[in-house]
Coordinates of C-alpha atoms and ligand atoms in Angstrom, one line a residue:
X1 CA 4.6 1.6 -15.3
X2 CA 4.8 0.5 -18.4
X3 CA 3.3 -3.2 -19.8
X4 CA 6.9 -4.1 -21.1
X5 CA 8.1 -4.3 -17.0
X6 CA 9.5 -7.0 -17.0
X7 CA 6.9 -8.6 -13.5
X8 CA 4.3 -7.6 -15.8
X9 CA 5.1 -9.7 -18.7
X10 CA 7.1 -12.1 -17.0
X11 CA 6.6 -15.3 -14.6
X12 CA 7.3 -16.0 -11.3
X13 CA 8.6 -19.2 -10.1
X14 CA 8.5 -19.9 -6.5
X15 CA 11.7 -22.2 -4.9
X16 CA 11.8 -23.6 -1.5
X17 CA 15.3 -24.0 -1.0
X18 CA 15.1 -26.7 1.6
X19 CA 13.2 -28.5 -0.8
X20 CA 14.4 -28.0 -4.7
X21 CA 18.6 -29.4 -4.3
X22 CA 20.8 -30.4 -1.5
X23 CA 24.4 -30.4 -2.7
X24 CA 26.0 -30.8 0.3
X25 CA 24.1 -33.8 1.7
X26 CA 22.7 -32.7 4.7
X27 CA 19.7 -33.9 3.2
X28 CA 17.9 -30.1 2.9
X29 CA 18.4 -27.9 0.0
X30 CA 20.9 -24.9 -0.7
X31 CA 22.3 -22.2 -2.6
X32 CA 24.4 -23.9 -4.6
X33 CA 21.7 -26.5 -5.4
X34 CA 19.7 -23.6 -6.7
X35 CA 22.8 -22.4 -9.1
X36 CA 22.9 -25.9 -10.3
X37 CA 19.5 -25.7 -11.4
X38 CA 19.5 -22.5 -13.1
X39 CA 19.8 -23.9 -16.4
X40 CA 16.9 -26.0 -15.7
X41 CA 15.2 -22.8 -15.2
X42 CA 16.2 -21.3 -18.1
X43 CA 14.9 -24.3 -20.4
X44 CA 11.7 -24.1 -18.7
X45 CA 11.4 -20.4 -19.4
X46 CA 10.5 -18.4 -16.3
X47 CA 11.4 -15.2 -15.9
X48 CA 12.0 -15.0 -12.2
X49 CA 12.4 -17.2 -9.0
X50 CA 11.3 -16.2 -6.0
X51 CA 13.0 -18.2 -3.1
X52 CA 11.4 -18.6 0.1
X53 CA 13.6 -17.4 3.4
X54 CA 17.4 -18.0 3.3
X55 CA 17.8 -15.8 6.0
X56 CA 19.5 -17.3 9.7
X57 CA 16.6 -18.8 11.6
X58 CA 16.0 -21.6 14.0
X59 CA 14.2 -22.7 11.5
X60 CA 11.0 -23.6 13.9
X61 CA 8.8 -22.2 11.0
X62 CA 11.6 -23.1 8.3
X63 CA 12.4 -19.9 7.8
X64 CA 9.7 -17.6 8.5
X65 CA 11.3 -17.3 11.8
X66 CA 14.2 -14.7 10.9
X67 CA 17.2 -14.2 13.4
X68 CA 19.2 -12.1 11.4
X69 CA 17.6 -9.9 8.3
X70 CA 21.3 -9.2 6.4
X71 CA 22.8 -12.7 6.3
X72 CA 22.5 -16.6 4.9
X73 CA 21.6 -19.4 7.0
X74 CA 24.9 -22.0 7.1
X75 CA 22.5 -24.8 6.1
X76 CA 21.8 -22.7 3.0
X77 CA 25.3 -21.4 2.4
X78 CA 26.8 -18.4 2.4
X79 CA 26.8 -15.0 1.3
X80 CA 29.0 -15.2 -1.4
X81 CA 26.6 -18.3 -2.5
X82 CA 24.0 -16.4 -2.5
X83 CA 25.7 -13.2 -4.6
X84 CA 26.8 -16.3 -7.0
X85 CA 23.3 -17.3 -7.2
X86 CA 22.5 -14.0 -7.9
X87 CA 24.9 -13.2 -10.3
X88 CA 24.2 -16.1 -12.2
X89 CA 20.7 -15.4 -12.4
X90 CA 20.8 -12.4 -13.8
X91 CA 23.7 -13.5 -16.6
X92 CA 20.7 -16.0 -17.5
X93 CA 18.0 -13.5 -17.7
X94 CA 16.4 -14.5 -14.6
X95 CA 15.5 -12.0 -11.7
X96 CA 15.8 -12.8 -8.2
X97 CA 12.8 -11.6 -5.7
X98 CA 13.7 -12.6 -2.1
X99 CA 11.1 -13.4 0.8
X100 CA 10.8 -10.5 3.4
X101 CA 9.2 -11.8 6.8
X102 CA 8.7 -8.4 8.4
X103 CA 5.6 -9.3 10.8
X104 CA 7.9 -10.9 13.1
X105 CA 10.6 -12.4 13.8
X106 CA 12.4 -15.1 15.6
X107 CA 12.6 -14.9 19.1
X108 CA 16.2 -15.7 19.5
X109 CA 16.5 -12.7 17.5
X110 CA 18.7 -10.0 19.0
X111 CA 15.9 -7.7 18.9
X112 CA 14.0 -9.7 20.8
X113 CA 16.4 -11.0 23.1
X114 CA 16.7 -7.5 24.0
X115 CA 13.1 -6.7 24.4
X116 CA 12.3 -9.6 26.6
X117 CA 15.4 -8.4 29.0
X118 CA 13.7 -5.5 31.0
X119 CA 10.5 -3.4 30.5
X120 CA 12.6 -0.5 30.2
X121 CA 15.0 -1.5 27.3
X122 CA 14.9 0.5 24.6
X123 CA 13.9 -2.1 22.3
X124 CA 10.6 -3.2 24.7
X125 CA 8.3 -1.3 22.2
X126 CA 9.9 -2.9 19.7
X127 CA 7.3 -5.9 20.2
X128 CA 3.8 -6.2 21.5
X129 CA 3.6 -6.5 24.7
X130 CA 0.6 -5.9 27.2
X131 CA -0.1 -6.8 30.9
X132 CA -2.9 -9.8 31.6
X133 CA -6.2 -8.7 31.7
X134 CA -7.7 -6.7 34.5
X135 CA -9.2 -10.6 35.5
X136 CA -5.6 -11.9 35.3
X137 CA -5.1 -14.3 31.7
X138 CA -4.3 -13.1 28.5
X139 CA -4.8 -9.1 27.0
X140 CA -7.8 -10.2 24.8
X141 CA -9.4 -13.3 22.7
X142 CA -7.0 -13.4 19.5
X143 CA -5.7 -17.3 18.4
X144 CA -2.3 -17.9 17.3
X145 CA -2.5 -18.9 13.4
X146 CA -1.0 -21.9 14.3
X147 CA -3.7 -22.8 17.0
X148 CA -3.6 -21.8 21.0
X149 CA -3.9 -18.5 22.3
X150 CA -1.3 -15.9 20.6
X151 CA 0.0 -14.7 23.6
X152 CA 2.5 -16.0 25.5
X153 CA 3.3 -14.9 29.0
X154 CA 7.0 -13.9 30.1
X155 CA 7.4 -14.5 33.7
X156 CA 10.8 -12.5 33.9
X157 CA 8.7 -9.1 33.1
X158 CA 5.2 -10.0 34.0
X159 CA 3.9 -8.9 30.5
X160 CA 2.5 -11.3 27.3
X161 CA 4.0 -11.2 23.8
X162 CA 1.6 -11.3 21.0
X163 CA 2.2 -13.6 18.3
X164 CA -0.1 -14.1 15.4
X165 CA 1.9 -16.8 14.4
X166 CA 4.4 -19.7 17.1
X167 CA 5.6 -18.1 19.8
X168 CA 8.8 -18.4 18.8
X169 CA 7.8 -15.7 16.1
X170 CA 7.0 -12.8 17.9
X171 CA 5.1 -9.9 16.0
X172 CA 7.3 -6.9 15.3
X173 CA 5.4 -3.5 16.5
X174 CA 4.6 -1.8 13.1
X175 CA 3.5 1.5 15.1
X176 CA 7.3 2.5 16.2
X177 CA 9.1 4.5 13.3
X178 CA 12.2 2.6 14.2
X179 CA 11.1 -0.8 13.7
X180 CA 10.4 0.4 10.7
X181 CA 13.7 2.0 10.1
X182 CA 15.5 -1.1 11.1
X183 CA 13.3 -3.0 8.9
X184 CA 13.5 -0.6 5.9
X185 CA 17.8 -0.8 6.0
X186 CA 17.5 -4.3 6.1
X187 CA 15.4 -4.3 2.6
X188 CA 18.1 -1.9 1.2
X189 CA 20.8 -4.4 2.2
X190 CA 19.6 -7.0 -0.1
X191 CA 18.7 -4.0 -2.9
X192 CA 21.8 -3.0 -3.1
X193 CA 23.3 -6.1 -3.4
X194 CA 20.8 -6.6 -6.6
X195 CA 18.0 -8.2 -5.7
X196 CA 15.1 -7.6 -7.8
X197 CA 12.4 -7.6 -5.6
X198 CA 10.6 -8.7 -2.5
X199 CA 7.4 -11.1 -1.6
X200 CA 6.3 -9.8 1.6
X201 CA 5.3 -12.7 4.2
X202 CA 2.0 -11.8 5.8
X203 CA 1.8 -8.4 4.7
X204 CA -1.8 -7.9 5.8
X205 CA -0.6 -8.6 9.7
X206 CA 1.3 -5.9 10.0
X207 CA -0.7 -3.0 12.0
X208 CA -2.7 -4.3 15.0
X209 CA -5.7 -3.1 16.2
X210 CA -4.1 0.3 18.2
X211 CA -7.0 -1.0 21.3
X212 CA -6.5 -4.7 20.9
X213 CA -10.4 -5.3 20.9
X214 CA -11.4 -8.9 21.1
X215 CA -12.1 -10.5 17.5
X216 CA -16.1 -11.4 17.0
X217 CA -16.7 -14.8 17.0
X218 CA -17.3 -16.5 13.6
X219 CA -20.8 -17.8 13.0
X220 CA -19.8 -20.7 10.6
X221 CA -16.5 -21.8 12.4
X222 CA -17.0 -25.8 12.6
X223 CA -14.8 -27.9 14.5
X224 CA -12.9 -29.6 11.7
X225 CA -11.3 -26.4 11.1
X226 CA -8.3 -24.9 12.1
X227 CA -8.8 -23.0 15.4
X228 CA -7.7 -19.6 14.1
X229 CA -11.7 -19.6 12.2
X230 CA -13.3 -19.3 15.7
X231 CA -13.1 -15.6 15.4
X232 CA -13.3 -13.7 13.0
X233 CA -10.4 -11.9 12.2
X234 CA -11.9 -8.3 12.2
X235 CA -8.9 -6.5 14.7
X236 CA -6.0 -8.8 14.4
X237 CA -5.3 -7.7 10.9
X238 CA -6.3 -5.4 7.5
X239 CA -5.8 -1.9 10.0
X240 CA -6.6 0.9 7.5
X241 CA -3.1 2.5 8.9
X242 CA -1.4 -0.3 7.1
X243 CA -1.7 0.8 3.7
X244 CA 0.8 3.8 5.1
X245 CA 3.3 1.1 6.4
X246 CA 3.1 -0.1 2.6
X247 CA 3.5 2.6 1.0
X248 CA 6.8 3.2 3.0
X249 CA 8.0 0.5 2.1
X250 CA 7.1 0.9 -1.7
X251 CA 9.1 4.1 -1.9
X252 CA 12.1 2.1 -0.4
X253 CA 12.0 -0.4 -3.7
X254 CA 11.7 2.8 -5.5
X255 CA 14.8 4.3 -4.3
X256 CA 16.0 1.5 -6.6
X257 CA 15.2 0.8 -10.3
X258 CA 12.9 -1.4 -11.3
X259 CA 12.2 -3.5 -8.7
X260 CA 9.0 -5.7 -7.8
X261 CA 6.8 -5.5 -4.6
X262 CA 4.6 -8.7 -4.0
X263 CA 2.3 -8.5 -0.8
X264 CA 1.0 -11.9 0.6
X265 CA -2.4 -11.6 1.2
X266 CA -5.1 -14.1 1.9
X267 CA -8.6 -11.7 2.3
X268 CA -11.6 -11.6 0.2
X269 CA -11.4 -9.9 -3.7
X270 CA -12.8 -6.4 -2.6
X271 CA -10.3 -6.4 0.6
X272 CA -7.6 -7.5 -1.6
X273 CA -7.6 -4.6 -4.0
X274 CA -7.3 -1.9 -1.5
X275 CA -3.3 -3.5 -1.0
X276 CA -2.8 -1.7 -4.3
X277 CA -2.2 1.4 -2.8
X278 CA -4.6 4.8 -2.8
X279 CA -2.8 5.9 -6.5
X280 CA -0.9 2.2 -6.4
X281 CA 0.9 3.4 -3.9
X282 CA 0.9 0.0 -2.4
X283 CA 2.1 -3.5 -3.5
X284 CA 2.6 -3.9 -7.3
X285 CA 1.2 -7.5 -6.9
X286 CA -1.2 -8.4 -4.0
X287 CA -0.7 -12.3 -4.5
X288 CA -4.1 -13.0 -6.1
X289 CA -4.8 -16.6 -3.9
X290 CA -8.5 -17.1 -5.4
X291 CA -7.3 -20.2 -8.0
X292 CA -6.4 -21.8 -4.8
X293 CA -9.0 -21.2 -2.8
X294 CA -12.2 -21.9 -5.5
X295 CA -13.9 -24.9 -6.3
X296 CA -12.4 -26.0 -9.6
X297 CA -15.3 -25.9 -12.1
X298 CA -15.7 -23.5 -14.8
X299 CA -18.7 -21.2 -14.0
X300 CA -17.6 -20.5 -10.6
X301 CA -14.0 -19.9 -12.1
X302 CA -15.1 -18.2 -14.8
X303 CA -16.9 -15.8 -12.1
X304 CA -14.3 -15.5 -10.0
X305 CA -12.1 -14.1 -13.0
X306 CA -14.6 -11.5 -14.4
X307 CA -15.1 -10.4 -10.5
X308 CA -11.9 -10.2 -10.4
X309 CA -11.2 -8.0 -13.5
X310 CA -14.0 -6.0 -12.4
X311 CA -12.5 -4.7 -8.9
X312 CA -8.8 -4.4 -10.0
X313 CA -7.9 -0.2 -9.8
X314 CA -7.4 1.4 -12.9
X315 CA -3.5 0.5 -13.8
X316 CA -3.7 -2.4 -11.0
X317 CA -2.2 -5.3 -12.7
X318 CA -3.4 -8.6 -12.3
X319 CA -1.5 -12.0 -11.1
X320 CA -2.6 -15.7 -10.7
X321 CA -1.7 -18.2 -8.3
X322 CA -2.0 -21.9 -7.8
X323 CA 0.2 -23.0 -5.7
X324 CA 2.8 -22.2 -2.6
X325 CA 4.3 -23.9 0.2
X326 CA 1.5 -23.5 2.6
X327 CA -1.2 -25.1 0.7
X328 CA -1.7 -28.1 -0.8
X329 CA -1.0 -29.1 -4.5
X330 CA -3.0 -28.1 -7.1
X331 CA -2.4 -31.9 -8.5
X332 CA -3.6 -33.0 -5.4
X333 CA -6.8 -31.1 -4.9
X334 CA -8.0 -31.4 -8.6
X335 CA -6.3 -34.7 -10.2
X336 CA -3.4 -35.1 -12.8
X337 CA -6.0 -35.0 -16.0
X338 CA -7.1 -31.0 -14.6
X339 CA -3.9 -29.8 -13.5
X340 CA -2.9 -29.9 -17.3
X341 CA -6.1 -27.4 -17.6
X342 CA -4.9 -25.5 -14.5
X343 CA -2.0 -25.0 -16.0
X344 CA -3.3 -23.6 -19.3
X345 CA -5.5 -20.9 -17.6
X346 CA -2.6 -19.9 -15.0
X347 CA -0.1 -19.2 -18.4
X348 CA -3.3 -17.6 -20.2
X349 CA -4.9 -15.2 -17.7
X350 CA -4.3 -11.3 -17.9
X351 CA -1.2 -10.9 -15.1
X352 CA 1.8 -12.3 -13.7
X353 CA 1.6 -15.7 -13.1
X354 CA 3.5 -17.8 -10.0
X355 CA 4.4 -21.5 -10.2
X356 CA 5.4 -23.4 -7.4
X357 CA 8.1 -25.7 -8.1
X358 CA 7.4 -29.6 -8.7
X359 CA 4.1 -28.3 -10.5
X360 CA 5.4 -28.7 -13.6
X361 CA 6.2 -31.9 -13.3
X362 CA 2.8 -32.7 -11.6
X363 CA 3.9 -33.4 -8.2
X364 CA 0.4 -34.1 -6.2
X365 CA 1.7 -34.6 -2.5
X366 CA 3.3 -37.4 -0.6
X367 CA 2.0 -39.4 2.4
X368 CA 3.6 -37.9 5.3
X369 CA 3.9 -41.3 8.1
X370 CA 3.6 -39.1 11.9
X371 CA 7.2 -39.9 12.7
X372 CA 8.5 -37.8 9.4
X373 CA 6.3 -34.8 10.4
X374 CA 8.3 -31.7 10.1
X375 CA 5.6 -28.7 9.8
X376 CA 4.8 -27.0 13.2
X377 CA 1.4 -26.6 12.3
X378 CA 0.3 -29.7 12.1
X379 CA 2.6 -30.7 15.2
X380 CA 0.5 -28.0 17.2
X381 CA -2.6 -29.1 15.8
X382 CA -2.9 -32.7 14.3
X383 CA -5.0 -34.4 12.2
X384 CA -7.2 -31.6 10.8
X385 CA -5.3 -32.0 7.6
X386 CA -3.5 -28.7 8.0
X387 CA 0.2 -29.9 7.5
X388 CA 2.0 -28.6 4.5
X389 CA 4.8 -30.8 4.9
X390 CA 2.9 -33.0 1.6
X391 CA 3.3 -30.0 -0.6
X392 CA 6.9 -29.2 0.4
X393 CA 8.8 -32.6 -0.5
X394 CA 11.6 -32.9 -2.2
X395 CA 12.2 -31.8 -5.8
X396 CA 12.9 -34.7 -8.3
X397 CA 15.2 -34.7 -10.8
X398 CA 15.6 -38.1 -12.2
X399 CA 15.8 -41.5 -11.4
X400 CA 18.5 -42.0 -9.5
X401 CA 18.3 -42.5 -5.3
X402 CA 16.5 -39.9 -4.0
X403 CA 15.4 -38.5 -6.9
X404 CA 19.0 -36.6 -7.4
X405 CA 17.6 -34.1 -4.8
X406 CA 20.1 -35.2 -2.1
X407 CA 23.2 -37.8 -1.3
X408 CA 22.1 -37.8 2.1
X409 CA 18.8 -38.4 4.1
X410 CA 16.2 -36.3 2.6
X411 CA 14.5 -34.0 5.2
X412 CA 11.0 -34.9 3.9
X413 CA 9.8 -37.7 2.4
X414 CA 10.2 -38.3 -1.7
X415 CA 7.4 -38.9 -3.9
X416 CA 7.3 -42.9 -4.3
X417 CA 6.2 -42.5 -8.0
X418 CA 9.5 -40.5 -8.2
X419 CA 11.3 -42.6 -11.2
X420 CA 8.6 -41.8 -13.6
X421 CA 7.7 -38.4 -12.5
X422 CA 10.7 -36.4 -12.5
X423 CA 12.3 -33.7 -14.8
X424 CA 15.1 -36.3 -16.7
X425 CA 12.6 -38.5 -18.0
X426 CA 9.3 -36.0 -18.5
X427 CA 11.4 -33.4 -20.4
X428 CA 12.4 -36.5 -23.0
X429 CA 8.3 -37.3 -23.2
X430 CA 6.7 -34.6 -25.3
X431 CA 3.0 -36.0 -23.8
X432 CA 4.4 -35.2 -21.0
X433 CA 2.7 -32.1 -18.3
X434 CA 6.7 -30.9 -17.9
X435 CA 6.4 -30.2 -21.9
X436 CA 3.4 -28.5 -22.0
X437 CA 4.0 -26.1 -19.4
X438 CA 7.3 -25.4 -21.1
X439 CA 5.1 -24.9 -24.7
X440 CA 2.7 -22.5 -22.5
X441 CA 5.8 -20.6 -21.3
X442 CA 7.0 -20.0 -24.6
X443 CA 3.5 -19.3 -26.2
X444 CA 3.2 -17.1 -23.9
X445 CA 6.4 -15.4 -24.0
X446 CA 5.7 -15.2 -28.3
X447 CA 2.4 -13.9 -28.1
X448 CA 2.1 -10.4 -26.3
X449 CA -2.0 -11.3 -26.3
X450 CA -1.4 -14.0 -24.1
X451 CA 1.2 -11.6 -21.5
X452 CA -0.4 -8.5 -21.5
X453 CA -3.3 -8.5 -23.8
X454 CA -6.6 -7.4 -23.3
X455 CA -9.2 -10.2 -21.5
X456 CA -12.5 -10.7 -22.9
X457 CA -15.2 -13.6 -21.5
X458 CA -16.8 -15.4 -24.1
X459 CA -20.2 -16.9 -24.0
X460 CA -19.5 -20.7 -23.7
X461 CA -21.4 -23.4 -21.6
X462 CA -21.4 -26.8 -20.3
X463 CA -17.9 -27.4 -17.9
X464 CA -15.9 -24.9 -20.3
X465 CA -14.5 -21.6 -19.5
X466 CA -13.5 -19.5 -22.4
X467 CA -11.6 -16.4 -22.9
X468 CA -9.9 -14.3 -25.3
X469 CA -6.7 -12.2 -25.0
X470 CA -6.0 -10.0 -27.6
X471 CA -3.3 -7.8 -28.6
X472 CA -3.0 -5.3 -31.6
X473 CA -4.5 -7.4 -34.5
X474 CA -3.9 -10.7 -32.7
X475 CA -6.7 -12.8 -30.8
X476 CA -6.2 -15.8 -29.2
X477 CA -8.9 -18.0 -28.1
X478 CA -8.6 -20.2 -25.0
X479 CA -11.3 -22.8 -24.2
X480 CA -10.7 -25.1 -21.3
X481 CA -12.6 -28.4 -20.7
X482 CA -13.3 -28.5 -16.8
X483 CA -15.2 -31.8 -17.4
X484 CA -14.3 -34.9 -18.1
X485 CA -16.2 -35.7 -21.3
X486 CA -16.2 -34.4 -24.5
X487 CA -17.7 -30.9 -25.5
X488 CA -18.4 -28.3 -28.1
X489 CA -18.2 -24.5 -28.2
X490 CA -19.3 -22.2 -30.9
X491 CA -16.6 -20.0 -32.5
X492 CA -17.2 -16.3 -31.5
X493 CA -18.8 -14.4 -34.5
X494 CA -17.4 -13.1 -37.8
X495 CA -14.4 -15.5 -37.2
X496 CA -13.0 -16.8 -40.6
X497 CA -10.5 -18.8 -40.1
X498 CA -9.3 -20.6 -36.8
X499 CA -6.0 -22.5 -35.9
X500 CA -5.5 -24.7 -32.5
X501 CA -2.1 -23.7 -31.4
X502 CA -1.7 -25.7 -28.2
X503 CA -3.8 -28.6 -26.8
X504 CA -3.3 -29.9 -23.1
X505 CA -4.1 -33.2 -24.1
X506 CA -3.4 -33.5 -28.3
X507 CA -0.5 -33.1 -30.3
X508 CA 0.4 -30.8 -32.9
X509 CA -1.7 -27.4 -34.8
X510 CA -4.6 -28.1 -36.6
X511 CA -7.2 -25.7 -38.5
X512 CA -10.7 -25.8 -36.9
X513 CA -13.4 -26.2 -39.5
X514 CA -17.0 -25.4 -39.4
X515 CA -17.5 -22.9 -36.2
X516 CA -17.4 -25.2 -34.5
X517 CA -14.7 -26.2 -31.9
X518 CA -14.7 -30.1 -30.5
X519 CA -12.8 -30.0 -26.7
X520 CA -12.0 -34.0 -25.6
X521 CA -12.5 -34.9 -22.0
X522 CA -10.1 -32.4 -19.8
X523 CA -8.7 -30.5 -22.8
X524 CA -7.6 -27.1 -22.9
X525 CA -7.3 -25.1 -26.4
X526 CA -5.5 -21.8 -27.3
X527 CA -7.2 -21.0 -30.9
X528 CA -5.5 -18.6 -33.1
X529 CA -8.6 -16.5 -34.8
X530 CA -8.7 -14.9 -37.7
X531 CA -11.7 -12.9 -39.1
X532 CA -13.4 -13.6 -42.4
Ligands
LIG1 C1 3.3 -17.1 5.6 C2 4.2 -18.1 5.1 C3 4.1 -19.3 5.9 C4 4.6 -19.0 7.3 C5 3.7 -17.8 7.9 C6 4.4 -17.3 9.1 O1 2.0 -17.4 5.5 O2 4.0 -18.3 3.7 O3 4.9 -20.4 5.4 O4 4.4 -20.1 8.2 O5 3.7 -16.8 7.0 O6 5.5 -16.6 8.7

């Protein structure tokens, strides 16, 4: 695969349509809120959008509760919105990678429906069902993701469903070939209507223990946690037989031209690799989640990214994360000042970056009062500071009521600081975070160093991480402040000259005199260097 593919060099941008433009005032975005937008897009400079499920669904998980793989939900639009989406995507230079929920679905789905109806149905092994333990109770000890036990018993037939995630999402059985024919038709559907791509929901979940042992329990689970940490999750998920499954579904993308495989995947670094694929067989991108998941401070980052480097396969290619819908802002966890940093090393790492929408505008998250609580999660298990809803508000625009997001009743609260922080008024301040990240997009997109140049650590110390990415004759320099007062770096060796191309905090270029390069409080430099 050559560096010039375009997921390679390019950027992802993640939408969650029921959260980035309502047009028809139902108070929950649509398809024809994300046309709308496109030019937006297109000024920012990404390279892709990635929309979260559009599919029909109950919508008890928003989504992520599919009822019918080949069509639109009505409060999203229609088909023919979504081909004009499409179409208008791709006259703007912007691909379109859909969300594929394929570890379950719905339970109103048809497929289900028919399942539950008898034990005999041919569509029973479609699911996971297993009689109560030879006690009486549930099959064995595994926890819903979303708290309680993950089976739920069905009185009509006498057997539990398994469900890794609400029990109205019951987990698909992986092991039948035509589940996975069914499943594999459905992903040619939307590839043959043009879509560029898929990001895999819960890819990891997809092969089950074939014994259904109990999980062990987890030494370090502490109460505060959600309750899925009380085991460990050793046979609910990562089977060695899934890498097959991927693979499968690799070569259907490859049937088509071109198109990009994203796996989500939250497991350690040297667990994460193996989604590659044996010969990258696998997922092009297993969603690298580490930025979200570290302490933010610039040895441990710094670690994480040479560790990182170090256990990729040869030809895996890297990508960088800081945000989605199911965790909580990257402004919120580290602070306006840092996010401005965080943004910086997302745009300047080695591999395909994914922003999550509102993050370039420094969204943090919004106060969520118990009556507006939408997420299941938190409904099913409160006050642990699981729910997502705070990172999946509405989008703001500009100034106007409701932040132009809607001309109804939003669905989730807006931001109350939304008159100063939306995309009208931050795109006219060139201080402004929504500026710089559109700077960083088009460094990047100018400089091949910064896309798909080589990565090298440089010595630095203090709260700075530095890097350089270099390409042909080029080398760019990036040093990012993690602290909040001033430091210094040396310039790397036999450098002769040096030019600041982009400060997080500073305006303008400036040449760097001396060796010597000053970083003020929370500032992050990319340094054009130049031997001598
Ligand atoms: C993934 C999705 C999340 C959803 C879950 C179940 O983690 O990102 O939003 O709740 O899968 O589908």
């Amino acid at each position: 695969m050559p560096e010039t593919t375009w997921w390679k060099r390019g950027i992802v941008y993640q939408i969650y349509p029921r959260s980035f433009h309502d047009t028809n005032g139902d108070g929950i975005g649509d398809l024809q809120g994300i046309s709308q937008r496109l030019d937006y897009l297109q000024w920012l400079g990404v390279d892709a959008i990635w929309i979260s499920p559009i599919f029909p669904s109950p919508m008890a998980d928003f989504g992520y509760d599919v009822s019918d793989y080949c069509g639109i939900d009505p409060i999203f639009g229609t088909l023919d919105d979504f081909d004009r989406v499409l179409e208008q995507a791709h006259s703007r230079n912007l691909k379109v990678i859909l969300d594929f929920v394929p570890n379950h679905t719905s339970d109103q789905h048809p497929w289900f429906l028919e399942s539950r109806s008898s034990r005999t149905n041919p569509k029973r092994d479609w699911y996971i069902w297993r009689d109560p333990a030879p006690g009486g109770g549930v099959p064995n000890n595994w926890i819903s993701n979303f708290g309680g036990p993950a089976w739920e018993w069905d009185e009509a037939t006498g057997q539990y469903y398994y469900h890794a995630f609400l029990k109205e999402q019951p987990d698909l059985n992986w092991r039948n070939p035509e589940v996975r024919e069914a499943m594999f038709d459905s992903l040619r559907f939307w590839l043959r209507r043009g879509v560029d791509g898929f990001r895999v929901d819960v890819i990891w979940h997809l092969i089950k223990d074939a014994e259904f042992r109990n999980n062990p329990p987890n030494p370090g689970y502490q109460s505060h946690q959600a309750e899925i940490n009380r085991y460990l999750q050793v046979h609910s998920a990562d089977q060695p037989e899934v890498h097959d499954v991927i693979a499968a579904m690799r070569q259907v993308l490859e049937e088509y031209e071109d198109r990009v495989l994203i796996g989500e995947i939250y497991l350690p670094l040297e667990r994460l690799v193996a989604y590659y694929g044996k010969d990258l067989s696998g997922a092009h991108l297993p969603f690298n989640f580490q930025l979200i998941q570290t302490a933010w401070n610039a040895h441990v980052i710094e670690k994480l990214v040479n560790e990182y480097e170090g256990v990729l396969p040869d030809g895996g290619w890297p990508n960088w994360v800081l945000g989605n819908h199911d965790q909580p802002r990257i402004g919120a966890r580290i602070g306006k000042a840092q996010a401005r940093v965080a943004a910086m090393l997302l745009l300047t790492l080695r591999g395909t970056p994914t922003m999550y929408y509102g993050d370039e505008i420094g969204m943090t998250k919004v106060e969520i009062p118990p009556e507006s609580v939408q997420d299941p999660w938190e409904k099913n298990e409160p006050g642990l500071g699981l729910g997502r809803d705070p990172a999946r508000t509405p989008m703001q625009w500009d100034s106007s009521p409701n932040a132009g997001f809607t001309p109804g009743e939003p669905w989730l609260p807006l931001a109350p600081d939304f008159q100063t922080c939306n995309v009208e008024v931050l795109s006219q301040d060139s201080g402004s975070i929504l500026c710089l990240y559109r700077r960083l997009i088009d460094l990047r997109r100018r400089h091949l160093a910064l896309s798909i140049g080589q990565y090298l650590p440089v010595q630095s110390g203090g709260q700075v991480f530095a890097y350089e990415r270099r390409h042909g004759a080029e080398r760019l320099l990036i040093a990012l402040n993690f602290g909040h007062v001033s430091q210094a770096i040396d310039l790397p060796d036999r450098v002769g000259k040096a030019r600041v191309l982009l400060s997080t905090v500073r305006s303008g270029e400036w040449h760097v005199e001396a060796g010597c390069l000053d970083l003020a409080p929370d500032e992050g430099l990319i340094v054009a260097l130049e031997e001598g």
